[in-house]
PDB file of C-alpha atoms in Angstrom:
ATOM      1  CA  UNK R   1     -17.345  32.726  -1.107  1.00 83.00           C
ATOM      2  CA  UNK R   2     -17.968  35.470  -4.191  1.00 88.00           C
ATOM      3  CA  UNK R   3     -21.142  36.809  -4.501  1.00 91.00           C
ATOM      4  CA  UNK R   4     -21.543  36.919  -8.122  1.00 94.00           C
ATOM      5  CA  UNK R   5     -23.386  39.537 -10.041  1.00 95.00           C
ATOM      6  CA  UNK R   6     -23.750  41.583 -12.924  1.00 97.00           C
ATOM      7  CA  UNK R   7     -23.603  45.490 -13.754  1.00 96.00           C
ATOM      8  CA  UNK R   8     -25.082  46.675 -17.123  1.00 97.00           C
ATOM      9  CA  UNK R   9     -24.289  50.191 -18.106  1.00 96.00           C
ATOM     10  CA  UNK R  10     -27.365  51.032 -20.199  1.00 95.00           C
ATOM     11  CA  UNK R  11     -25.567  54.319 -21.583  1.00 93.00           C
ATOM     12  CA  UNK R  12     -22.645  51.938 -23.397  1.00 94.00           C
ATOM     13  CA  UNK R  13     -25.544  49.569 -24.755  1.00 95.00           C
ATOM     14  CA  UNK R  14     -25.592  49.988 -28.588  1.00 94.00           C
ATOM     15  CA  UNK R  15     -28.841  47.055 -29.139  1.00 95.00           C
ATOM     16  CA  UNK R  16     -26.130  45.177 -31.580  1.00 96.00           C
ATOM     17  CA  UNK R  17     -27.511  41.725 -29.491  1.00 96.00           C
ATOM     18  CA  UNK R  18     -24.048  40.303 -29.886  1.00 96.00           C
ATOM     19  CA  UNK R  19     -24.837  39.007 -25.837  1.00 97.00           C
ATOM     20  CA  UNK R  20     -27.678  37.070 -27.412  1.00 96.00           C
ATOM     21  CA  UNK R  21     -25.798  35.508 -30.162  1.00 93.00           C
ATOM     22  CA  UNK R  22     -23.017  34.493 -27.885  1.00 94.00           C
ATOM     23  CA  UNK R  23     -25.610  33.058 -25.282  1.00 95.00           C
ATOM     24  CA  UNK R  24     -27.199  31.076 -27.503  1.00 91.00           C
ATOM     25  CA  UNK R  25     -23.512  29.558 -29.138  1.00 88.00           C
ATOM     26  CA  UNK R  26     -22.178  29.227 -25.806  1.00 92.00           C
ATOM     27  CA  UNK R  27     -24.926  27.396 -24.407  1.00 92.00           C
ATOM     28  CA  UNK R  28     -26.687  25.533 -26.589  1.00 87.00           C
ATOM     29  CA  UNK R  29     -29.869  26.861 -26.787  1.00 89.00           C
ATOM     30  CA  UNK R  30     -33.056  25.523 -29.125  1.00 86.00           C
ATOM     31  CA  UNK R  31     -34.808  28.178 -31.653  1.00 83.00           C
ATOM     32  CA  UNK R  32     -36.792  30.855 -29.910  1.00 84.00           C
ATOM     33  CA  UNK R  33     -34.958  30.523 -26.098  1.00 89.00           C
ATOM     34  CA  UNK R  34     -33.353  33.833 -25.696  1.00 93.00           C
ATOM     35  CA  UNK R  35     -31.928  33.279 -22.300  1.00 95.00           C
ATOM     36  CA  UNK R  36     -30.487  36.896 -22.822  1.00 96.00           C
ATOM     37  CA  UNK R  37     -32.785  39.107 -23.923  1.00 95.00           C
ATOM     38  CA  UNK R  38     -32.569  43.014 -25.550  1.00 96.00           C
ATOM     39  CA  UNK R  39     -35.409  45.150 -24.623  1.00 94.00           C
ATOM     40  CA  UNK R  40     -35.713  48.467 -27.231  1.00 92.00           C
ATOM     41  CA  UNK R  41     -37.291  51.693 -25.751  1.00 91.00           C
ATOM     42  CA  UNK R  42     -38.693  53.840 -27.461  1.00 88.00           C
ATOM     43  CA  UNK R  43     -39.527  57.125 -25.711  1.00 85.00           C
ATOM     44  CA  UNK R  44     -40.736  61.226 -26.257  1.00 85.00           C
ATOM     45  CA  UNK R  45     -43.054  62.684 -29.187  1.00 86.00           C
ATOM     46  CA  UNK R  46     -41.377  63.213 -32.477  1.00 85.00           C
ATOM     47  CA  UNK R  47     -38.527  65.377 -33.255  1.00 86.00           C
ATOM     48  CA  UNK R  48     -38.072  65.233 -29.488  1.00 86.00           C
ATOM     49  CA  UNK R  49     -37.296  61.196 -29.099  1.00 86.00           C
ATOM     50  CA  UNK R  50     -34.967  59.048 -27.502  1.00 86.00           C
ATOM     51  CA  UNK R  51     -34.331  55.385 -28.532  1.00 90.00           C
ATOM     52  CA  UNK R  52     -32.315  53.201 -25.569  1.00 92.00           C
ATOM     53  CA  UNK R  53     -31.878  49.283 -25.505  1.00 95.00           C
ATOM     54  CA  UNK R  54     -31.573  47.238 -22.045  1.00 95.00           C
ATOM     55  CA  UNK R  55     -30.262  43.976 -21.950  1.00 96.00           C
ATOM     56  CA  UNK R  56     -32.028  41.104 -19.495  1.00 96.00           C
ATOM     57  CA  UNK R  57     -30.486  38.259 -18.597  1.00 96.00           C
ATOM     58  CA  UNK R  58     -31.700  36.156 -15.567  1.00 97.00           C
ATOM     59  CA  UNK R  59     -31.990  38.344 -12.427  1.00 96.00           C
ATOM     60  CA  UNK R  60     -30.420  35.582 -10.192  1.00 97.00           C
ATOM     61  CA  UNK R  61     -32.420  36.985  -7.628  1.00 96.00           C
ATOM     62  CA  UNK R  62     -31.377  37.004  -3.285  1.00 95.00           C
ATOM     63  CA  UNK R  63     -35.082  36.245  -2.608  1.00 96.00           C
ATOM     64  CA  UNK R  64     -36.000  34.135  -6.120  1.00 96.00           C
ATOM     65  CA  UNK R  65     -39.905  33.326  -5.859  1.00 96.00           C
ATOM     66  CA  UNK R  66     -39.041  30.606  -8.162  1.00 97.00           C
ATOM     67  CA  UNK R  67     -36.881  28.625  -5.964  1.00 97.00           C
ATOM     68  CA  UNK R  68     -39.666  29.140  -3.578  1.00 97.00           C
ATOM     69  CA  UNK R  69     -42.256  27.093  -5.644  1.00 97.00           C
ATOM     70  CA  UNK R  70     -40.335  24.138  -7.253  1.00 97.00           C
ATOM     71  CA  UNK R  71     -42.014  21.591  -5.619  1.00 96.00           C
ATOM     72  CA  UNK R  72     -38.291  19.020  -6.379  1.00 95.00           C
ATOM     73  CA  UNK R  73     -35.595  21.212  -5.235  1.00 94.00           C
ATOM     74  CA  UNK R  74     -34.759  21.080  -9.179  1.00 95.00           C
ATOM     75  CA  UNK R  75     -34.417  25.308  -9.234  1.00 96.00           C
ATOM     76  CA  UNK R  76     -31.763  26.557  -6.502  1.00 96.00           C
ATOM     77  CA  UNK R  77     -29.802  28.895  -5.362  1.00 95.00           C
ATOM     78  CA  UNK R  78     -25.975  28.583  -5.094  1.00 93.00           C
ATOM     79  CA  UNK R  79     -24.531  29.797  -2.377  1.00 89.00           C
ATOM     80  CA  UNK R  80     -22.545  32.195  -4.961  1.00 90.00           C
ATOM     81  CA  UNK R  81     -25.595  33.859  -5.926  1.00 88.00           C
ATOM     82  CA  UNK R  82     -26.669  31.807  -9.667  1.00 94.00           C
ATOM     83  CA  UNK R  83     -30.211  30.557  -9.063  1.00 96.00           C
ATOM     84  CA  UNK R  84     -29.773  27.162 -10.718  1.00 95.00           C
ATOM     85  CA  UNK R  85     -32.030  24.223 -12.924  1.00 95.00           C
ATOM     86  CA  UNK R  86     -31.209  21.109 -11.953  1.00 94.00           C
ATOM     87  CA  UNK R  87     -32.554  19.380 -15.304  1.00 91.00           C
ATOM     88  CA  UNK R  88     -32.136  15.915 -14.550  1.00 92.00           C
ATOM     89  CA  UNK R  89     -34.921  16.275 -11.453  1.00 94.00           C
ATOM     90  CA  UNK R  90     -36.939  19.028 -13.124  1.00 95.00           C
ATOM     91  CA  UNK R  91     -40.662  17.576 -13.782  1.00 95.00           C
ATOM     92  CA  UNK R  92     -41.966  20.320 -16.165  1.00 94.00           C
ATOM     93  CA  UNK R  93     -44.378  21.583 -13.573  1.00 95.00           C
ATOM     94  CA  UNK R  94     -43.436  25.452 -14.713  1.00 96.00           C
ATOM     95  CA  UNK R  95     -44.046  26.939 -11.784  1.00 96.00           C
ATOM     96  CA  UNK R  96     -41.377  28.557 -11.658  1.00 96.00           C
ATOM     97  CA  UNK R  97     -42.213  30.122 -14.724  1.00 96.00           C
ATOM     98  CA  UNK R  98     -45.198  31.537 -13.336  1.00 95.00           C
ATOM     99  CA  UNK R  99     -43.888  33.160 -10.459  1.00 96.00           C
ATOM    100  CA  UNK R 100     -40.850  34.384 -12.113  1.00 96.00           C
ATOM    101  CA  UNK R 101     -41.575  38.354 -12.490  1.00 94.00           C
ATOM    102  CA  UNK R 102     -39.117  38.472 -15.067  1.00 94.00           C
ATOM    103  CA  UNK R 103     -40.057  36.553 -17.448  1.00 93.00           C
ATOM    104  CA  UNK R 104     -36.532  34.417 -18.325  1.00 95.00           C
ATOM    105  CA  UNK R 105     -37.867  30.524 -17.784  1.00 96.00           C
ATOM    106  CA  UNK R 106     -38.466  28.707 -21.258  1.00 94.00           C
ATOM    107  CA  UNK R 107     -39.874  25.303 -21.229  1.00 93.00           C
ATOM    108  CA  UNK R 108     -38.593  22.964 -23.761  1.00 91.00           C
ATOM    109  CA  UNK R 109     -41.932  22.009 -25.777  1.00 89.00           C
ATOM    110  CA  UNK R 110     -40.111  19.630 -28.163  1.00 84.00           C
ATOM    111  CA  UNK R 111     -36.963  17.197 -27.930  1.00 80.00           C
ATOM    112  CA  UNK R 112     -33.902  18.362 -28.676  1.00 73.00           C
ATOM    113  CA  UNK R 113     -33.788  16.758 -32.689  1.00 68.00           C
ATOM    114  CA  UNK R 114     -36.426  18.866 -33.159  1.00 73.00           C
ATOM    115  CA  UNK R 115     -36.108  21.941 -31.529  1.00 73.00           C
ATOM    116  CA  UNK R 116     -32.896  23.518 -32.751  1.00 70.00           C
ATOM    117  CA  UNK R 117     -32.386  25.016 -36.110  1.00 66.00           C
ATOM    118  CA  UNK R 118     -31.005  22.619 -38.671  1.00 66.00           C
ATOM    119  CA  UNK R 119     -32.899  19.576 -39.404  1.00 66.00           C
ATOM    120  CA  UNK R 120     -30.279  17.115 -37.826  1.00 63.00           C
ATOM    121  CA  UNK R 121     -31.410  13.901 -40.495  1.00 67.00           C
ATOM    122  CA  UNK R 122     -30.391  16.990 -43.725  1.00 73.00           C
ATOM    123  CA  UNK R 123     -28.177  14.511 -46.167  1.00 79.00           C
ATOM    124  CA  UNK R 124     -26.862  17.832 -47.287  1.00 78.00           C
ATOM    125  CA  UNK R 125     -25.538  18.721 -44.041  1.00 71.00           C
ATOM    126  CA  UNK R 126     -23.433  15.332 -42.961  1.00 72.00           C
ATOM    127  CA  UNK R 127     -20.984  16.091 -45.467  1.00 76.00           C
ATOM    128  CA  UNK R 128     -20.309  19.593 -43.613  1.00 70.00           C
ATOM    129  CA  UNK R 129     -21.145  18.514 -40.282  1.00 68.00           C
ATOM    130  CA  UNK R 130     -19.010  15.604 -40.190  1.00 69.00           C
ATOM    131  CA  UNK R 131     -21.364  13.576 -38.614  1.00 62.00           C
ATOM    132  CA  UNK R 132     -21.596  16.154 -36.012  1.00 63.00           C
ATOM    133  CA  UNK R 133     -24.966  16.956 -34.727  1.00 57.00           C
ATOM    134  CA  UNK R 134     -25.558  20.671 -35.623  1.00 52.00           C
ATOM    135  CA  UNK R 135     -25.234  22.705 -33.699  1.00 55.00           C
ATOM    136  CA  UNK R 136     -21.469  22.022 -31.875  1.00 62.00           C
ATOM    137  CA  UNK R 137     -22.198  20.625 -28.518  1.00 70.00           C
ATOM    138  CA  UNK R 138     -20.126  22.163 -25.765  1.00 82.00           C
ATOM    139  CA  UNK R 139     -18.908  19.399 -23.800  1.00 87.00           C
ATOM    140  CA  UNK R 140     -18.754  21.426 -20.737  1.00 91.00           C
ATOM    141  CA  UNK R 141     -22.423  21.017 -20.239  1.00 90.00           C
ATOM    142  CA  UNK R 142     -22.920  17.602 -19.674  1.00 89.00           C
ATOM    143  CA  UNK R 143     -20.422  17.952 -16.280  1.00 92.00           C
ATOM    144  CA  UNK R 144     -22.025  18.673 -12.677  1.00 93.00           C
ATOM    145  CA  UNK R 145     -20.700  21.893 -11.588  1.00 92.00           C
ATOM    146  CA  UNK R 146     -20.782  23.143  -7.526  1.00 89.00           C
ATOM    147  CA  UNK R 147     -20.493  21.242  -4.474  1.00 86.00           C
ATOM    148  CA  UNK R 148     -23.832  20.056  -5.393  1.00 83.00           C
ATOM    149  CA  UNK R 149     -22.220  17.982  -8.448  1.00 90.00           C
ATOM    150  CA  UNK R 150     -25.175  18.956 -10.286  1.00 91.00           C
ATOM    151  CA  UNK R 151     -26.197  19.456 -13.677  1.00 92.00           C
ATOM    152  CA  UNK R 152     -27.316  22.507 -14.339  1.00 93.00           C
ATOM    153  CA  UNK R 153     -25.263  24.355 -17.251  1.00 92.00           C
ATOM    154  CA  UNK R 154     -26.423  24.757 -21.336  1.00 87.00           C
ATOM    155  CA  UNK R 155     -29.692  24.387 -22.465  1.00 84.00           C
ATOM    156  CA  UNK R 156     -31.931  22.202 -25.273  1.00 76.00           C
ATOM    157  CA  UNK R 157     -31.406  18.759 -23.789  1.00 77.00           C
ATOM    158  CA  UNK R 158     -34.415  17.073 -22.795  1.00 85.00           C
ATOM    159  CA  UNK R 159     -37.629  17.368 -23.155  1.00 89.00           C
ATOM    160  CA  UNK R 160     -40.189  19.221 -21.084  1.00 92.00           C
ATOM    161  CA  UNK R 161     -37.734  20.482 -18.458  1.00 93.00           C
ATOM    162  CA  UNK R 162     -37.602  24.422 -17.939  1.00 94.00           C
ATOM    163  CA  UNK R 163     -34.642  26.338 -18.543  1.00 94.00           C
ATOM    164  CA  UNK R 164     -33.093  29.622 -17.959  1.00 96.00           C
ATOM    165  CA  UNK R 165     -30.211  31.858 -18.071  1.00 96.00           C
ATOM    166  CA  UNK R 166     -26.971  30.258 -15.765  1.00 96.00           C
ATOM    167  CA  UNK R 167     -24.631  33.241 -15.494  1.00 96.00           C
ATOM    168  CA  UNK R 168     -22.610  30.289 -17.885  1.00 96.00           C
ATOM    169  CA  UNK R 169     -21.326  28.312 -14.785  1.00 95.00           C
ATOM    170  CA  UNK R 170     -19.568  26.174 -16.967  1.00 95.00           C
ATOM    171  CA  UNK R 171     -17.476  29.287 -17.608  1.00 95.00           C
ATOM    172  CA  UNK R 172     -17.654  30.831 -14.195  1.00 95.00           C
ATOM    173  CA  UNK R 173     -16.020  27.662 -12.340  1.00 94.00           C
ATOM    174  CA  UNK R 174     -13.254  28.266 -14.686  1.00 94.00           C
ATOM    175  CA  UNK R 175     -12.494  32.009 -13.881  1.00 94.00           C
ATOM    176  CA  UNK R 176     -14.317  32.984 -16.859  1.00 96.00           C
ATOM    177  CA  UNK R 177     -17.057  35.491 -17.549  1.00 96.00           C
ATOM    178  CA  UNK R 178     -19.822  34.760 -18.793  1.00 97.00           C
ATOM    179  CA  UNK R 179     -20.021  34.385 -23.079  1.00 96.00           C
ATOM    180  CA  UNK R 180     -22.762  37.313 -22.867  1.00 96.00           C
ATOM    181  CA  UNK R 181     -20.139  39.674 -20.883  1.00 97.00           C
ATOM    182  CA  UNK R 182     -16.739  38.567 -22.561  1.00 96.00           C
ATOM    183  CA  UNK R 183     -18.577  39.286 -26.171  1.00 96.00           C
ATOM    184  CA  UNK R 184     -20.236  42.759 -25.219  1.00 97.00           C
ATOM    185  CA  UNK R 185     -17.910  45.049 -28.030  1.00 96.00           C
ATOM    186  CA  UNK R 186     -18.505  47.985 -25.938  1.00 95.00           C
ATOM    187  CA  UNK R 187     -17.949  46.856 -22.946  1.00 95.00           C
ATOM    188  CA  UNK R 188     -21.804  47.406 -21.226  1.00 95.00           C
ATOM    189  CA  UNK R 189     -21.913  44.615 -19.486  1.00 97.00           C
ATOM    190  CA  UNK R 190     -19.432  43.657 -16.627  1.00 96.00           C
ATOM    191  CA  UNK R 191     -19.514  40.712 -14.274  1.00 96.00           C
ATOM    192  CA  UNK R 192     -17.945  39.891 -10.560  1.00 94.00           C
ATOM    193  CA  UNK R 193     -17.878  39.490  -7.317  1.00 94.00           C
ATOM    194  CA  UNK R 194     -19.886  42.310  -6.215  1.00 93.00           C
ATOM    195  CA  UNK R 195     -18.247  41.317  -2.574  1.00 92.00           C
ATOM    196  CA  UNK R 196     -15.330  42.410  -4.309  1.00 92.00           C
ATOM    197  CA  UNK R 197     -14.191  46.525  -4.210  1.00 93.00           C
ATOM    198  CA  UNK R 198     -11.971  45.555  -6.998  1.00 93.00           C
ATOM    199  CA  UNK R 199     -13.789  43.920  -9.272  1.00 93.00           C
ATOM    200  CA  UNK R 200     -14.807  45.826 -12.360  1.00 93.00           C
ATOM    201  CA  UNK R 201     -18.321  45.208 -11.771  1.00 93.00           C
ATOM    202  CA  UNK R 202     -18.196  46.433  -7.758  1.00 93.00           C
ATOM    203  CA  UNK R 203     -15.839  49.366  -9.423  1.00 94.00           C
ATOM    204  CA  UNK R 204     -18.520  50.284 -12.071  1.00 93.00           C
ATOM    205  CA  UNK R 205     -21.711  49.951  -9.492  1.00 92.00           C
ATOM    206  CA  UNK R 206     -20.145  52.328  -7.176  1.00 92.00           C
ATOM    207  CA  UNK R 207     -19.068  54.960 -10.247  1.00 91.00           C
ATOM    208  CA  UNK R 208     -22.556  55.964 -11.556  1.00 90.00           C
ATOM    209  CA  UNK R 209     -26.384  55.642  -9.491  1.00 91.00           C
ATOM    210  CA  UNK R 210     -27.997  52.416 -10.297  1.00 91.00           C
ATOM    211  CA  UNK R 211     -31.162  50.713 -10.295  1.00 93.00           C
ATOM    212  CA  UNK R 212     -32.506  47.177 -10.109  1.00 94.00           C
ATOM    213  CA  UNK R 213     -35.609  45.560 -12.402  1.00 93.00           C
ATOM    214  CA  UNK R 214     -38.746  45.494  -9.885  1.00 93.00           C
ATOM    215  CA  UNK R 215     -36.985  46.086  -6.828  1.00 90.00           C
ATOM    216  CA  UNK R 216     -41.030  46.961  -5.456  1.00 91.00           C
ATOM    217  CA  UNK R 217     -41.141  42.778  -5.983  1.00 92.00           C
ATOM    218  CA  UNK R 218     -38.544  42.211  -3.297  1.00 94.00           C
ATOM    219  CA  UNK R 219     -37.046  39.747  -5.545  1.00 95.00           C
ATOM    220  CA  UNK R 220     -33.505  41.603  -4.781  1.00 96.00           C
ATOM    221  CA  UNK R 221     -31.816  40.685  -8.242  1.00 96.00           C
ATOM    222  CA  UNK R 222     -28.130  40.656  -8.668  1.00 95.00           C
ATOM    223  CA  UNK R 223     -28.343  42.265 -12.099  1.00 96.00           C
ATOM    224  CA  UNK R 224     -27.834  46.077 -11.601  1.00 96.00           C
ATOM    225  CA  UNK R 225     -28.351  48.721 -14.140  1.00 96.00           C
ATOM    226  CA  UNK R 226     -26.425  52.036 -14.294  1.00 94.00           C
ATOM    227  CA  UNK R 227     -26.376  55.268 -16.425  1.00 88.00           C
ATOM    228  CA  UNK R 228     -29.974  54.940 -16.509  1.00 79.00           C
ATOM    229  CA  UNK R 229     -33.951  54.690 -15.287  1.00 78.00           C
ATOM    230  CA  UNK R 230     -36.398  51.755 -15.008  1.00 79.00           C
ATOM    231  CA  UNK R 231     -38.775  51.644 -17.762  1.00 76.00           C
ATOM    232  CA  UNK R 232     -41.899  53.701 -17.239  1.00 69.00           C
ATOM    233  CA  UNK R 233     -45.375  54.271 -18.314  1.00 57.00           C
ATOM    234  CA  UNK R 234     -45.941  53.619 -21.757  1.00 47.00           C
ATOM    235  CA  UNK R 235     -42.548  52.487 -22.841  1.00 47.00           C
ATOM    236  CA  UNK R 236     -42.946  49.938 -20.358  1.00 48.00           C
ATOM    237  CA  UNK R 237     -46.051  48.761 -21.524  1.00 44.00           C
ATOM    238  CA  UNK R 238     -44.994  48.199 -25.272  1.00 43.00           C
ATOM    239  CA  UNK R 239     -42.312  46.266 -24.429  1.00 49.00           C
ATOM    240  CA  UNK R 240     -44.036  43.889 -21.814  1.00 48.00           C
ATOM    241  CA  UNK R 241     -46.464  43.452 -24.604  1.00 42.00           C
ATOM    242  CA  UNK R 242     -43.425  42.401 -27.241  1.00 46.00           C
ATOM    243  CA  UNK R 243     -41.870  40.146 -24.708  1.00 51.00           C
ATOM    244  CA  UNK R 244     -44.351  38.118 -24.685  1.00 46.00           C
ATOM    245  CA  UNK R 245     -45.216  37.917 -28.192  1.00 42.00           C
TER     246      UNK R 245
END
């Protein structure tokens, strides 16, 4: 069985957010759910500055405290490593959002007519559209995925259900990468089976020292950063304060 992670070479990282854009079209997401998310750092006193940007997806944590508190068994872990949403037995209960240290849960306030970005009833849009509810729906995540059969991939479906980041199963249980990963134009983010020596991601962990987001948590995430440092002090402050603006 792979144990699935991902490596994120903060050195390569250019802040373009093309991982955010591809998240979003691959999975589905509503307005404002940024499963994928691009921290900017600002750092030193002027002319002595430095500017880096560090993407955060999901950790898909070994120890997730939000599998932990779902009172339903609706979050999981797979026994590849994705911590999983189970929509169709989520109740909206959020703990999971609470305890997440990481801040990656979104809870879907509205239903999904009313939550995405194009008014779906526009007259001006059917002749574009086809008929076709904007925007595309990826039939990929309406199937069960694992040995679970469960239905866990995309986003924006129902609601008051949480959702989160998937490591795009749908794609992974086709050999695929995940939409953030195979759209990255520099190549900063790389994803495998960390199990693996030859995967590109086990290949790039071992090349350069790494660190993980709030390892002090003991949440032991499978997202590892390399070519870089946590964010500290002040930096880290500004941009806890933005992420949850």
């Amino acid at each position: 069985m792979p144990r699935y992670g991902m490596v994120v070479d903060l050195d390569r990282c250019t802040g373009c957010r093309a991982c955010v854009e591809a998240c979003k079209v691959e999975n589905n997401t509503p307005a404002a759910n940024l499963w994928m998310y691009v921290f900017r750092f600002e750092e030193g006193d002027y002319p002595d500055t430095r500017i880096w940007f560090m993407p955060r997806p999901c950790q898909h944590c070994d120890n997730a405290p939000c599998v932990k508190v779902c009172p339903v068994g609706a979050r999981f872990k797979r026994t590849d490593g994705l911590v999983s949403t189970d929509w169709e037995r989520c109740i909206g209960c959020r703990y999971c959002e609470v305890s997440c240290p990481y801040g990656v849960n979104y809870f879907n306030w509205q239903s999904p007519a009313h939550n995405y970005y194009l008014d779906w009833d526009d007259p001006d849009l059917k002749p574009v559209t086809n008929g076709q509810v904007p925007p595309y729906r990826n039939p990929d995540l309406d199937k069960p995925y694992g040995k679970e059969q469960r239905r866990i991939a995309g986003g924006g479906r129902v609601k008051g259900v949480i959702e989160k980041c998937t490591f795009c199963v749908q794609r992974v249980e086709q050999g695929l990468v995940p939409a953030s990963v195979a759209n990255c134009p520099v190549f900063a983010l790389q994803f495998g089976d960390l199990d693996d020596p030859d995967s590109i991601a086990s290949r790039v962990l071992r090349s350069k020292p790494s660190f993980r987001l709030l390892e002090e948590a003991g949440t032991q995430p499978r997202v590892h950063y390399v070519s870089g440092r946590p964010p500290t002090g002040e930096a880290r402050q500004i941009e806890a304060v933005r992420a949850r603006v």
